[in-house]
mmCIF file with all atom_site columns, C-alpha atoms in Angstrom:
data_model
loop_
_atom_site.group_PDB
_atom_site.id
_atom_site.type_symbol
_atom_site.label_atom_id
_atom_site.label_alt_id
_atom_site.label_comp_id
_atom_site.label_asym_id
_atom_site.label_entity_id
_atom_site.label_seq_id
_atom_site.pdbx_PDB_ins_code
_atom_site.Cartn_x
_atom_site.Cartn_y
_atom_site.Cartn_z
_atom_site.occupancy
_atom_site.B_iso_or_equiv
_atom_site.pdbx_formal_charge
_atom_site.auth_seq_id
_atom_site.auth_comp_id
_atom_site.auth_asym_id
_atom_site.auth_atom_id
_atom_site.pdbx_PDB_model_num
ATOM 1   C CA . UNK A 1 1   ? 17.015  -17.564 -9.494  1.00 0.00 ? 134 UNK A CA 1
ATOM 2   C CA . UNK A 1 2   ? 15.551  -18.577 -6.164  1.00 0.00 ? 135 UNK A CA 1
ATOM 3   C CA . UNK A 1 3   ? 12.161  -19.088 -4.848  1.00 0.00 ? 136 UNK A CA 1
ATOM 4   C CA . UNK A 1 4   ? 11.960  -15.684 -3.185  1.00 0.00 ? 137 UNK A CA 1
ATOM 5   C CA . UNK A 1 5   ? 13.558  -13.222 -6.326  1.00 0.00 ? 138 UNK A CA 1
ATOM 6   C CA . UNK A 1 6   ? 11.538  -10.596 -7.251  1.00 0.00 ? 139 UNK A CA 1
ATOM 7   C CA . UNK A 1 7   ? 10.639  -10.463 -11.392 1.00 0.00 ? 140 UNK A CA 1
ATOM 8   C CA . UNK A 1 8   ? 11.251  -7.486  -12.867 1.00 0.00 ? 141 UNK A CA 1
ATOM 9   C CA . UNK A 1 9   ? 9.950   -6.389  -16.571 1.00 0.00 ? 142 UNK A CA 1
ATOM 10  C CA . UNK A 1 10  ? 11.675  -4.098  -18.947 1.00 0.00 ? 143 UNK A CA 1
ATOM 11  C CA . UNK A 1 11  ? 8.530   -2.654  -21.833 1.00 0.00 ? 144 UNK A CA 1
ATOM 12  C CA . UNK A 1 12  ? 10.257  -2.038  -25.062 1.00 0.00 ? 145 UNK A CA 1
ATOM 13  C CA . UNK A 1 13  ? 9.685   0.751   -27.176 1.00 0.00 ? 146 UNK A CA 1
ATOM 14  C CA . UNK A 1 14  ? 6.750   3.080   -25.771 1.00 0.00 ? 147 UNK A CA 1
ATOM 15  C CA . UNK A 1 15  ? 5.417   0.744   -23.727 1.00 0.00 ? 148 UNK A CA 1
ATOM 16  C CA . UNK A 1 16  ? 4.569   1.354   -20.098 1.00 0.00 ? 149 UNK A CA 1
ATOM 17  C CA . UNK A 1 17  ? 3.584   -1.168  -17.126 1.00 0.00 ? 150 UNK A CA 1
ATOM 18  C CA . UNK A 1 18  ? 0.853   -0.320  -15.028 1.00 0.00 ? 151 UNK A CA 1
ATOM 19  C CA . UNK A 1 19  ? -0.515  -1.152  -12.056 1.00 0.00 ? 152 UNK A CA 1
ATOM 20  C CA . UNK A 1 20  ? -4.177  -0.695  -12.145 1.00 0.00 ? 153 UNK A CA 1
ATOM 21  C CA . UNK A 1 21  ? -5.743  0.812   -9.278  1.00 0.00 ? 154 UNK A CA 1
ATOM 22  C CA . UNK A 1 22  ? -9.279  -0.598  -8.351  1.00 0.00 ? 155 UNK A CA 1
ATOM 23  C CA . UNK A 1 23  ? -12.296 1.089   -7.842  1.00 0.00 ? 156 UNK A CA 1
ATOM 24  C CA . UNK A 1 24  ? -14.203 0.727   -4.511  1.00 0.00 ? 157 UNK A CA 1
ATOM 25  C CA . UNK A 1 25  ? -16.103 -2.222  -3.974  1.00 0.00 ? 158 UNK A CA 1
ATOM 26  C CA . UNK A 1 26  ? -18.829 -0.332  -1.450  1.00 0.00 ? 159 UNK A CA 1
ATOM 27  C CA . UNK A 1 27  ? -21.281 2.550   -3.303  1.00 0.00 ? 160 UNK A CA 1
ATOM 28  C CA . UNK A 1 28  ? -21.265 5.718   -1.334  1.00 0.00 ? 161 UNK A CA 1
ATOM 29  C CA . UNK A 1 29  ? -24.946 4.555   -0.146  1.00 0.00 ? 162 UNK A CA 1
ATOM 30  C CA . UNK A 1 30  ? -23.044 1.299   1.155   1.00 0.00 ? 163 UNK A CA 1
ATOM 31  C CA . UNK A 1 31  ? -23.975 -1.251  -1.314  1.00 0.00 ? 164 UNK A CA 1
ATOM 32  C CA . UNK A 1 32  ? -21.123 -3.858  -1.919  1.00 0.00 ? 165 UNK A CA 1
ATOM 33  C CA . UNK A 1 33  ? -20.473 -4.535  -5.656  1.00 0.00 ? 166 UNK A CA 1
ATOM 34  C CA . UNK A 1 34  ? -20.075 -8.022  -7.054  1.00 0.00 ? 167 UNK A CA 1
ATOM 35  C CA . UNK A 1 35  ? -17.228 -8.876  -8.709  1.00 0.00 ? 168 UNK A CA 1
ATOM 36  C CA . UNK A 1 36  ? -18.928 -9.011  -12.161 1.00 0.00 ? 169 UNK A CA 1
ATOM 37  C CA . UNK A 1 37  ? -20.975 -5.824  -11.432 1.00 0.00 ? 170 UNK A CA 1
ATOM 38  C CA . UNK A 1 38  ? -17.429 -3.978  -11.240 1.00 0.00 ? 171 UNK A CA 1
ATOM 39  C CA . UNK A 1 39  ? -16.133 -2.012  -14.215 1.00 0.00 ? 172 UNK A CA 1
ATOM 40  C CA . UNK A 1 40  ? -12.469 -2.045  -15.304 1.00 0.00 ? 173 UNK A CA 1
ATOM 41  C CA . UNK A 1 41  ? -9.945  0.405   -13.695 1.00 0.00 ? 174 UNK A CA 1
ATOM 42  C CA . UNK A 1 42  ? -8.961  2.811   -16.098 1.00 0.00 ? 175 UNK A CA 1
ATOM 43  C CA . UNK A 1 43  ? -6.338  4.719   -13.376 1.00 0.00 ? 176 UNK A CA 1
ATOM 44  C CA . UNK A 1 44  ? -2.921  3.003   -12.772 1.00 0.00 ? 177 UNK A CA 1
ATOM 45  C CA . UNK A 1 45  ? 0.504   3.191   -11.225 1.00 0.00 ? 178 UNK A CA 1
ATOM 46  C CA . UNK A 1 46  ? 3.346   3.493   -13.604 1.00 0.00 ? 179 UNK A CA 1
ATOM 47  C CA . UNK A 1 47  ? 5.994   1.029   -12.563 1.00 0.00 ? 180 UNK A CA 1
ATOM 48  C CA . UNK A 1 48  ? 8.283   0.873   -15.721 1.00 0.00 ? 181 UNK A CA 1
ATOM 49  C CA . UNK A 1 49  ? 8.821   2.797   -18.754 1.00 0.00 ? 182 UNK A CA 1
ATOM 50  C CA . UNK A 1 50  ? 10.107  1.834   -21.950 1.00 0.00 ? 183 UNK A CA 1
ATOM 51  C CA . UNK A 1 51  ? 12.948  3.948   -23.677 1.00 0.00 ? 184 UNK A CA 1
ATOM 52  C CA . UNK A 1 52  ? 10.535  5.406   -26.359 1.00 0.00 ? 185 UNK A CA 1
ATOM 53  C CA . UNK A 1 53  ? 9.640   5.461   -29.720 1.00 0.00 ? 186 UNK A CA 1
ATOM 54  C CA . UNK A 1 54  ? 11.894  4.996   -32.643 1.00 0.00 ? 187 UNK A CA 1
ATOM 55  C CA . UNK A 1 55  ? 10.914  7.623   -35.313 1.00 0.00 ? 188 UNK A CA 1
ATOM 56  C CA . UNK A 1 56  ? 11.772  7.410   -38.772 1.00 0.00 ? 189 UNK A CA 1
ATOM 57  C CA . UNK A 1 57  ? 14.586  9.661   -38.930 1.00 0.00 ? 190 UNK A CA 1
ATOM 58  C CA . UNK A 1 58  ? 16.233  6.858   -36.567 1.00 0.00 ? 191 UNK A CA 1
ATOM 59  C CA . UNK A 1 59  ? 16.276  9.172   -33.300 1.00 0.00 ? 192 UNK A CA 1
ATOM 60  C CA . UNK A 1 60  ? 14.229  7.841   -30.249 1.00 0.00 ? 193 UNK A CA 1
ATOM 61  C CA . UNK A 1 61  ? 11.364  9.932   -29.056 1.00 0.00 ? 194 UNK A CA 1
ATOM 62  C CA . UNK A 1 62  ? 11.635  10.219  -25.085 1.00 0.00 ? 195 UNK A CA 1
ATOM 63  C CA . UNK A 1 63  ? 8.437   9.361   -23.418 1.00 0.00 ? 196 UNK A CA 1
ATOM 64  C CA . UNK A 1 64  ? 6.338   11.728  -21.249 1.00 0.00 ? 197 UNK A CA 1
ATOM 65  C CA . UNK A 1 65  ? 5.483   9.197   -18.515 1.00 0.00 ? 198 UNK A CA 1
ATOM 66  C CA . UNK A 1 66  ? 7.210   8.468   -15.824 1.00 0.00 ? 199 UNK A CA 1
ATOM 67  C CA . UNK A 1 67  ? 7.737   5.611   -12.961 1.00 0.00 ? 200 UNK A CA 1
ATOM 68  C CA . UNK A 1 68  ? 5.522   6.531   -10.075 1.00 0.00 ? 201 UNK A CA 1
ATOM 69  C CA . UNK A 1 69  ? 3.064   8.875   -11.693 1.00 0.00 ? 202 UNK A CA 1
ATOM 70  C CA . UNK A 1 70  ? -0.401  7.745   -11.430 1.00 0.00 ? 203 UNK A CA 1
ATOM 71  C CA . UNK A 1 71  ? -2.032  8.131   -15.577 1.00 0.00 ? 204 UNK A CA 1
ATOM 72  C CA . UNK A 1 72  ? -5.478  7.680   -16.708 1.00 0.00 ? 205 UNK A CA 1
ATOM 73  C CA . UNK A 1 73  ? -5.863  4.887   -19.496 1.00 0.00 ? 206 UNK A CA 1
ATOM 74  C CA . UNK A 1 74  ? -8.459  3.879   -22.045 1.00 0.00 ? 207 UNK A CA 1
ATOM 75  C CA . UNK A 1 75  ? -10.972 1.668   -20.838 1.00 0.00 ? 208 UNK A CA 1
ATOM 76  C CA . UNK A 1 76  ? -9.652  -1.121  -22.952 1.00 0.00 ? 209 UNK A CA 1
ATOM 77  C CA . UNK A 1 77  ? -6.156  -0.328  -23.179 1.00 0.00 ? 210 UNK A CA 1
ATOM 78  C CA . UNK A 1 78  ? -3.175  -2.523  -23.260 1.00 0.00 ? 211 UNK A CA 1
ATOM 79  C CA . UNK A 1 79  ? -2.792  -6.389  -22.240 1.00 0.00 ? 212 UNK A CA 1
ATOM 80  C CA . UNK A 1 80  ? -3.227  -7.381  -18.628 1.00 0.00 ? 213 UNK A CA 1
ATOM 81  C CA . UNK A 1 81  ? -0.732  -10.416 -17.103 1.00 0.00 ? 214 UNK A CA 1
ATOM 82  C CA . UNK A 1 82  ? 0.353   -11.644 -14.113 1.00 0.00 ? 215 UNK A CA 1
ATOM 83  C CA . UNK A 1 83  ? 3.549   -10.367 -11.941 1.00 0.00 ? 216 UNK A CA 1
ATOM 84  C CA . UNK A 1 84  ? 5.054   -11.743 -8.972  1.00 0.00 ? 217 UNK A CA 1
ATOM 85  C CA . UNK A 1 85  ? 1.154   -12.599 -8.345  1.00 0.00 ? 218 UNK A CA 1
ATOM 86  C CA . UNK A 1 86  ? -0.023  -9.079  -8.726  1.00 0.00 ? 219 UNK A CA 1
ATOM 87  C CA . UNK A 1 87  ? -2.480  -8.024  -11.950 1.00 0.00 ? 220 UNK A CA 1
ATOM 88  C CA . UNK A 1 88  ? -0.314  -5.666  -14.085 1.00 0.00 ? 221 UNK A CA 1
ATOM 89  C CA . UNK A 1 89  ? -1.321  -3.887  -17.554 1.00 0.00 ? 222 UNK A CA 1
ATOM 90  C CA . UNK A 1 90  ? 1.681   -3.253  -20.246 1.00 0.00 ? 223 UNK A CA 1
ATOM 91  C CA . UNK A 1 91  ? 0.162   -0.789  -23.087 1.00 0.00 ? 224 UNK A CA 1
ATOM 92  C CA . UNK A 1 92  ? 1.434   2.166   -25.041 1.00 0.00 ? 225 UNK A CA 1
ATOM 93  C CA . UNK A 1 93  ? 2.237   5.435   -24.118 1.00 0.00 ? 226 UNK A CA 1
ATOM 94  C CA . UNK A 1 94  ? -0.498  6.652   -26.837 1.00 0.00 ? 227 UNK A CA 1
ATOM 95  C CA . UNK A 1 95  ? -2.962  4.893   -25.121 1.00 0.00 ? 228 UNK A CA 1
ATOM 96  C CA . UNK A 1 96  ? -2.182  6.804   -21.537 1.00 0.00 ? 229 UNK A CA 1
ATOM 97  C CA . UNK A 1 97  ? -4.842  9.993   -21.897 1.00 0.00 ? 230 UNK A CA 1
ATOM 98  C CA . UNK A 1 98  ? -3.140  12.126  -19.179 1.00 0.00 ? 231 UNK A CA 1
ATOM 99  C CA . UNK A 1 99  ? -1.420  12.137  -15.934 1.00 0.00 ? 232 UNK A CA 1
ATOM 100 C CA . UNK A 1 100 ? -3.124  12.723  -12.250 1.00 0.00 ? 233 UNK A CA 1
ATOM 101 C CA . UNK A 1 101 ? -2.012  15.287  -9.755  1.00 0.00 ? 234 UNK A CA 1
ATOM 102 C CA . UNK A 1 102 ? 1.772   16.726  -10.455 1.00 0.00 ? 235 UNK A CA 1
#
């Protein structure tokens, strides 16, 4: 693999990666935040999705999300790592509460 290949991640089971998407660092009156003032994003990118669910009759249960939908999450949902230097979040589809603006 060289220096500039881009790492890709395949979830298992019903397990989606996420891209959180950050809340504004200004208030609407124009106070910037601090870092430690800021509260965890709980909106995201979908940027893989696992096959689904094994239930057990043995069939696979397909998932409802989708790459490229934008889902909100519980607050403190999933486990967040590092990818290709960009903060990512990989958690279950269970713990996706809905999906924004089809």
């Amino acid at each position: 693999m060289t220096q500039s290949a881009t790492k890709t991640i395949r979830p298992l089971g019903d397990r989606i990666v996420v891209k959180p998407i950050e809340r504004e660092e200004v208030t609407k009156s124009g106070i910037v935040l601090p870092d430690t003032a800021k509260e965890k994003p709980q909106m995201g990118v979908v940027l893989a999705v696992g096959p689904g669910k094994i239930l057990e009759n043995g069939q696979r249960q397909p998932m409802d999300v989708q790459v490229g939908q934008t889902v909100l999450f519980a607050k403190y949902a999933g486990t967040e790592f590092e990818l290709d230097g960009e903060d990512v979040l990989i958690l279950r589809e269970s713990d996706v509460m809905g999906i924004l603006g089809e």
